[in-house]
Backbone as JSON, one array per atom type, in Angstrom:
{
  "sequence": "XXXXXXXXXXXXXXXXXXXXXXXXXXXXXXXXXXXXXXXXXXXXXXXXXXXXXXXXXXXXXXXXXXXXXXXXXXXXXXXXXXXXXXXXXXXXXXXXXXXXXXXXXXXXXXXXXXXXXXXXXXXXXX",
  "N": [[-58.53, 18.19, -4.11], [-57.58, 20.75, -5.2], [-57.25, 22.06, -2.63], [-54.77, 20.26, -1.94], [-52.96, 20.93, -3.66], [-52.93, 23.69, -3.49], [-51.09, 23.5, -1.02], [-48.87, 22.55, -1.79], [-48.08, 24.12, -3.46], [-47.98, 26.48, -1.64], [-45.51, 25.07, 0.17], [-43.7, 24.51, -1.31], [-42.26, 27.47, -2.1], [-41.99, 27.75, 0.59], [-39.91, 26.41, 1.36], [-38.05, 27.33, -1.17], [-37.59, 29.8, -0.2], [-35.89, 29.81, 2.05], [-33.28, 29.4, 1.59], [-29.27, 28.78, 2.01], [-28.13, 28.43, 4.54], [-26.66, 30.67, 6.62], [-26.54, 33.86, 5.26], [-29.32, 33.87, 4.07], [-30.12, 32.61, 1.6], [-29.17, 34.24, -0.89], [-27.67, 35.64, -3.35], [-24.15, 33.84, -4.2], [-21.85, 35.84, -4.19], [-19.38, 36.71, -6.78], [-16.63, 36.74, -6.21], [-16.21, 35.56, -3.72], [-14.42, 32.84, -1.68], [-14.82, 29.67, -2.39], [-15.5, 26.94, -0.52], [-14.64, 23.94, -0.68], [-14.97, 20.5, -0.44], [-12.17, 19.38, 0.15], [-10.62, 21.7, -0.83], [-9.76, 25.48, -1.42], [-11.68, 27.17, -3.56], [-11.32, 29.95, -5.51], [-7.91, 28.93, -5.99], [-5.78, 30.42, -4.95], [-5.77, 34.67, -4.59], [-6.12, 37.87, -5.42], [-5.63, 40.88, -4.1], [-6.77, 44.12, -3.48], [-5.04, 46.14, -1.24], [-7.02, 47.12, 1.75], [-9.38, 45.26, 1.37], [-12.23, 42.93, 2.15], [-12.4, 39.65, 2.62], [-14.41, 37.15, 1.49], [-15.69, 34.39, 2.61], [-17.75, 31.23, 1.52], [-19.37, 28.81, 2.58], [-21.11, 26.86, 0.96], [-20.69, 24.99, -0.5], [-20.03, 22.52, 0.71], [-20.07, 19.68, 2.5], [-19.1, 19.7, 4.79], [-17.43, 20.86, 7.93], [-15.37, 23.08, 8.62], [-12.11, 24.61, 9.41], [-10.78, 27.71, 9.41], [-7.5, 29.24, 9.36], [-4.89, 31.58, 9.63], [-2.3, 30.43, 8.04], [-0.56, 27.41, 7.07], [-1.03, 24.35, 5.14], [-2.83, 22.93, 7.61], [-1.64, 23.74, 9.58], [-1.46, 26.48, 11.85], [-0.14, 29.52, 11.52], [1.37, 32.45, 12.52], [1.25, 35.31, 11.25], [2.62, 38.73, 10.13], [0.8, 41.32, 9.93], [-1.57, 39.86, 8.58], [-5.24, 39.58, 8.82], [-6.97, 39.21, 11.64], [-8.56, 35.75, 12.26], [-10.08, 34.78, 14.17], [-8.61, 34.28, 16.53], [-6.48, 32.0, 18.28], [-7.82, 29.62, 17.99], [-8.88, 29.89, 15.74], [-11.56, 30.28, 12.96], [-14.83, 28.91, 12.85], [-16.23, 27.47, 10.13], [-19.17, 26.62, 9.47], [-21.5, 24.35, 7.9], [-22.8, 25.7, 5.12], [-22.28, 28.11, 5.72], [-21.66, 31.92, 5.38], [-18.85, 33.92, 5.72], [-16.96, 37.08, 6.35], [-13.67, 38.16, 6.16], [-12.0, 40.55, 7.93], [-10.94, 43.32, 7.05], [-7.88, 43.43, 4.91], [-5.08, 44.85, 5.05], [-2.06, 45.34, 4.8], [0.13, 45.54, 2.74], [1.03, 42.59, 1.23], [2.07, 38.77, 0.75], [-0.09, 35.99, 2.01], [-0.91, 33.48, 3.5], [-3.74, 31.11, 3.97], [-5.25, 28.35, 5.81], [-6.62, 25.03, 6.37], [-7.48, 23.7, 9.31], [-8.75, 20.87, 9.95], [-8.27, 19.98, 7.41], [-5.98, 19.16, 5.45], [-4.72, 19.63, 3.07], [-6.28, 22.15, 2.04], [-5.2, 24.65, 1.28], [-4.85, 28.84, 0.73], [-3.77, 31.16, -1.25], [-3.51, 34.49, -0.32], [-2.83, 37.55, -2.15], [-2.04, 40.65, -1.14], [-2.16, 43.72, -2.87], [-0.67, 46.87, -2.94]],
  "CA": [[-57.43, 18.28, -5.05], [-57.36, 22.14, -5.13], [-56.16, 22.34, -1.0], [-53.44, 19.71, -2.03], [-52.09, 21.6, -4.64], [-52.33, 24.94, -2.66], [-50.2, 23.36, 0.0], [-47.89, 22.08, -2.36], [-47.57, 25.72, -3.87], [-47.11, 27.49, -0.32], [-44.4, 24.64, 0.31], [-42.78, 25.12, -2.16], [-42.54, 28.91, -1.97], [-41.52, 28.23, 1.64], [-38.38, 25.78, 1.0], [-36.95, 28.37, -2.06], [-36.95, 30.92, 0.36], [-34.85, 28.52, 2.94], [-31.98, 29.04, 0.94], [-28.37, 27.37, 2.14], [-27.43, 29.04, 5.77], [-26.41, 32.01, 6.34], [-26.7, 34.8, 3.58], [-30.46, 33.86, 3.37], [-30.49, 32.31, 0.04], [-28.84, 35.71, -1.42], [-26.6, 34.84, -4.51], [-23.13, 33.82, -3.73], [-20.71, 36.53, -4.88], [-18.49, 35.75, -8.05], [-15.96, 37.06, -5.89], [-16.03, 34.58, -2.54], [-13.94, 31.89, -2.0], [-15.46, 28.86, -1.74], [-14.8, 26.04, 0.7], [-14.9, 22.38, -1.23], [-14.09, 19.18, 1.03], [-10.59, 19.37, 0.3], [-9.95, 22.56, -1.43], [-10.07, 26.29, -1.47], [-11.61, 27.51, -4.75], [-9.98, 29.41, -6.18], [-6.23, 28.24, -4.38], [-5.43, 32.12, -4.79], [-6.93, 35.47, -4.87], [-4.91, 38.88, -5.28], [-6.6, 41.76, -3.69], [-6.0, 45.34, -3.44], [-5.34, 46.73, 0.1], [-8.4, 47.33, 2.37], [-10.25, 44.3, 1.05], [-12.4, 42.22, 2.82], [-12.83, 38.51, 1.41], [-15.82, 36.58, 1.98], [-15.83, 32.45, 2.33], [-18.92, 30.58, 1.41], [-18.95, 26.9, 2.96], [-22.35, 26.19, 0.82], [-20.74, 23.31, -1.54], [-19.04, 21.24, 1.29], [-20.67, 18.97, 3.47], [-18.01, 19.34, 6.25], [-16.86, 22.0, 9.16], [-14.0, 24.16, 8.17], [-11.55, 25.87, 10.94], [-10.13, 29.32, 9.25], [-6.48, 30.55, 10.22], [-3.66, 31.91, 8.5], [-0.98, 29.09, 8.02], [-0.44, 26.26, 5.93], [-1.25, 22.88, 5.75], [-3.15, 22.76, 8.16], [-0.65, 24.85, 10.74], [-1.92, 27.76, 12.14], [1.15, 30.17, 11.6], [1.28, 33.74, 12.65], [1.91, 36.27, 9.78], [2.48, 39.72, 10.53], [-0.31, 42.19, 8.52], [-2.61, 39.14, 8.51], [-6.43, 39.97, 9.95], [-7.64, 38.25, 12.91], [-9.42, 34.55, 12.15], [-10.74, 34.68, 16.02], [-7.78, 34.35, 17.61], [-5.72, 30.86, 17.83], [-8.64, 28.37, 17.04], [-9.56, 30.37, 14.3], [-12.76, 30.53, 12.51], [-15.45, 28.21, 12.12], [-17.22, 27.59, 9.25], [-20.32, 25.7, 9.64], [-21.91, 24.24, 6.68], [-23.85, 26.77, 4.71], [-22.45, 29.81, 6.47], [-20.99, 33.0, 5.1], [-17.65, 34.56, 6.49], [-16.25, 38.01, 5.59], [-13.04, 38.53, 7.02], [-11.69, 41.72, 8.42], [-9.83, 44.04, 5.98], [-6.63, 43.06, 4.56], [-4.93, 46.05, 5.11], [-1.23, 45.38, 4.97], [0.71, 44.29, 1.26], [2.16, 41.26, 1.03], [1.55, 37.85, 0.49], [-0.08, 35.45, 3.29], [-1.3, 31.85, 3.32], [-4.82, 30.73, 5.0], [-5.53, 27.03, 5.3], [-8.42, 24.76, 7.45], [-6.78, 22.95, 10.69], [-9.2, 20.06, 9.74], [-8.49, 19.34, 5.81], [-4.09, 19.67, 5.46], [-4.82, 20.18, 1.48], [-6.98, 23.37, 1.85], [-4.52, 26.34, 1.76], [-5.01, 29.52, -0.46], [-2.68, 32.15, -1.36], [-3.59, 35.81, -0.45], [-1.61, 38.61, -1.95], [-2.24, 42.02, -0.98], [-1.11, 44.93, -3.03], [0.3, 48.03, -1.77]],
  "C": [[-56.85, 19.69, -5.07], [-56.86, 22.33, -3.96], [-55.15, 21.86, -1.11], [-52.48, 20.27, -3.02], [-51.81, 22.57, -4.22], [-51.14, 25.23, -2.12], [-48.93, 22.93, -0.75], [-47.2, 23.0, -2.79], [-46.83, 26.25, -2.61], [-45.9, 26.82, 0.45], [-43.03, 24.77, 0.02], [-41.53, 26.62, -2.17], [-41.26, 28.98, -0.58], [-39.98, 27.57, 1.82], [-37.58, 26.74, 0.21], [-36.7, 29.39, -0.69], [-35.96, 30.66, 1.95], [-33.52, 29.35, 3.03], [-30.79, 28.43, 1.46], [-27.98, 28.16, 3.32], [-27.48, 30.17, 5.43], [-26.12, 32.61, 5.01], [-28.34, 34.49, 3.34], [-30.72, 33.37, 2.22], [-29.61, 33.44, -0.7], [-27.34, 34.81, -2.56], [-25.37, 34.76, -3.75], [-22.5, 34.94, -4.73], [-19.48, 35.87, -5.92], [-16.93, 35.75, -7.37], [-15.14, 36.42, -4.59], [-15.08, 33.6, -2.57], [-14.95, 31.12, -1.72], [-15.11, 27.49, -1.17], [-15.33, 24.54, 0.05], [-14.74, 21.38, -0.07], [-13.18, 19.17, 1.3], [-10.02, 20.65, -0.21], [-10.65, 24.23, -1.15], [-10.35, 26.74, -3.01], [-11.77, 29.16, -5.03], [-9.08, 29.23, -5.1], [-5.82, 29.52, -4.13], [-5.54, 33.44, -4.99], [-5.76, 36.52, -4.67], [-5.9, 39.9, -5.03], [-5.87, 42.91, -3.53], [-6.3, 45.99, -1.92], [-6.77, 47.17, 0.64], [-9.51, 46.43, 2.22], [-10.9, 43.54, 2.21], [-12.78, 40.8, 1.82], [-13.98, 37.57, 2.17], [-15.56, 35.12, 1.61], [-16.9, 32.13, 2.34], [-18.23, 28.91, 1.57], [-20.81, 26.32, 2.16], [-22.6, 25.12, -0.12], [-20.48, 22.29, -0.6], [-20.42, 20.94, 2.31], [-19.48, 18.75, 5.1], [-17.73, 20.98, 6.8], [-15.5, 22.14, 8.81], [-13.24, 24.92, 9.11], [-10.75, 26.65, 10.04], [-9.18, 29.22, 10.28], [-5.69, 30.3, 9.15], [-2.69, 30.83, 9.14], [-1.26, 28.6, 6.75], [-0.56, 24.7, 6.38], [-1.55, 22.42, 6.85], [-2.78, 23.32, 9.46], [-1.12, 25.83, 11.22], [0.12, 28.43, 12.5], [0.85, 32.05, 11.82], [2.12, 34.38, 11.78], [1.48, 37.59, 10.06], [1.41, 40.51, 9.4], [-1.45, 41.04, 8.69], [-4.06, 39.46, 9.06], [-6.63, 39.21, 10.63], [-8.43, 36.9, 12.5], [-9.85, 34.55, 13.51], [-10.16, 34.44, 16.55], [-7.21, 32.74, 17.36], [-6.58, 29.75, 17.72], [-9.07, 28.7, 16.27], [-11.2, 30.65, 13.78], [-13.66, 29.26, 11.78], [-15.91, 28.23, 11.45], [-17.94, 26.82, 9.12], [-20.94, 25.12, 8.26], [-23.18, 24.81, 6.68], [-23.59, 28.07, 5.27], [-21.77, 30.68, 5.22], [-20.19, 33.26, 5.79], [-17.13, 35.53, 5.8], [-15.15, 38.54, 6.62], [-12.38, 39.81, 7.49], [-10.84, 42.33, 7.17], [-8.59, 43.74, 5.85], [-5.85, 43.95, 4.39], [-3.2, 46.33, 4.83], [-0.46, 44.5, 3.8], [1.34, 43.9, 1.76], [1.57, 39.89, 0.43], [1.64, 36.43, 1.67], [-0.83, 33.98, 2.66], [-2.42, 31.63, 4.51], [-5.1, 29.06, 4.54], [-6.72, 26.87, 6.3], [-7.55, 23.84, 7.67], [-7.67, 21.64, 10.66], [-8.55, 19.28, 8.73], [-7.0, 19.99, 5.56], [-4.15, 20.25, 3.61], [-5.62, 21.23, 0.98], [-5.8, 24.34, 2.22], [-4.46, 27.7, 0.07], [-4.39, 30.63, -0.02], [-3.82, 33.6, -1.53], [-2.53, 36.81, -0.54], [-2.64, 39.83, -1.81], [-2.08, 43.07, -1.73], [-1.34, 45.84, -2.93], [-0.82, 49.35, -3.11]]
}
């Protein structure tokens, strides 16, 4: 009874420290977006030049492709940072993504080339 309970302890122990993909378990930032099935939460985030923004895919059960556009479009927007070039950026379920500095005010649009109702408004300011 005492070995089965051990093992049940050091199981335990060894699943919490699992946690959901990438990031190790490590809290999600209040600050991330995060990647729903259909939505970006929040839809829009205002940031102050030099930012980098971080996506967490650790609510959705689905694969996410990152690029700046809309509705699903991949659109080229001048100032925008790189998503990996024209297939963009995967997001696997459970990963982390922090994207390159946002370095240039304005206001740009990122959606997911999978899911046409994921697009979220980034403004920049100057």
């Amino acid at each position: 009874m005492r070995k089965t309970i051990g093992v049940l302890v050091v199981t335990a122990v060894l699943l919490t420290g699992c946690g959901g993909g990438a990031g190790g378990g490590a809290a999600v930032s209040a600050d991330a977006i995060r990647m729903d099935h259909l939505a970006f939460a929040p839809s829009s985030r205002t940031i102050p030049a030099g930012t980098r923004l971080e996506f967490v895919n650790t609510g959705s059960r689905a694969l996410h492709v990152l690029v700046a556009g809309h509705d699903a479009q991949p659109r080229s927007q001048a100032g925008a940072p790189s998503f990996g070039g024209a297939s963009g950026h995967r997001s696997e379920v459970g990963e982390r993504w922090r994207t390159p500095s946002w370095t240039t005010p304005g206001t740009y649009t990122v959606t997911c080339t999978l899911h046409p109702s994921m697009n979220l408004t980034v403004t920049v300011a100057g």
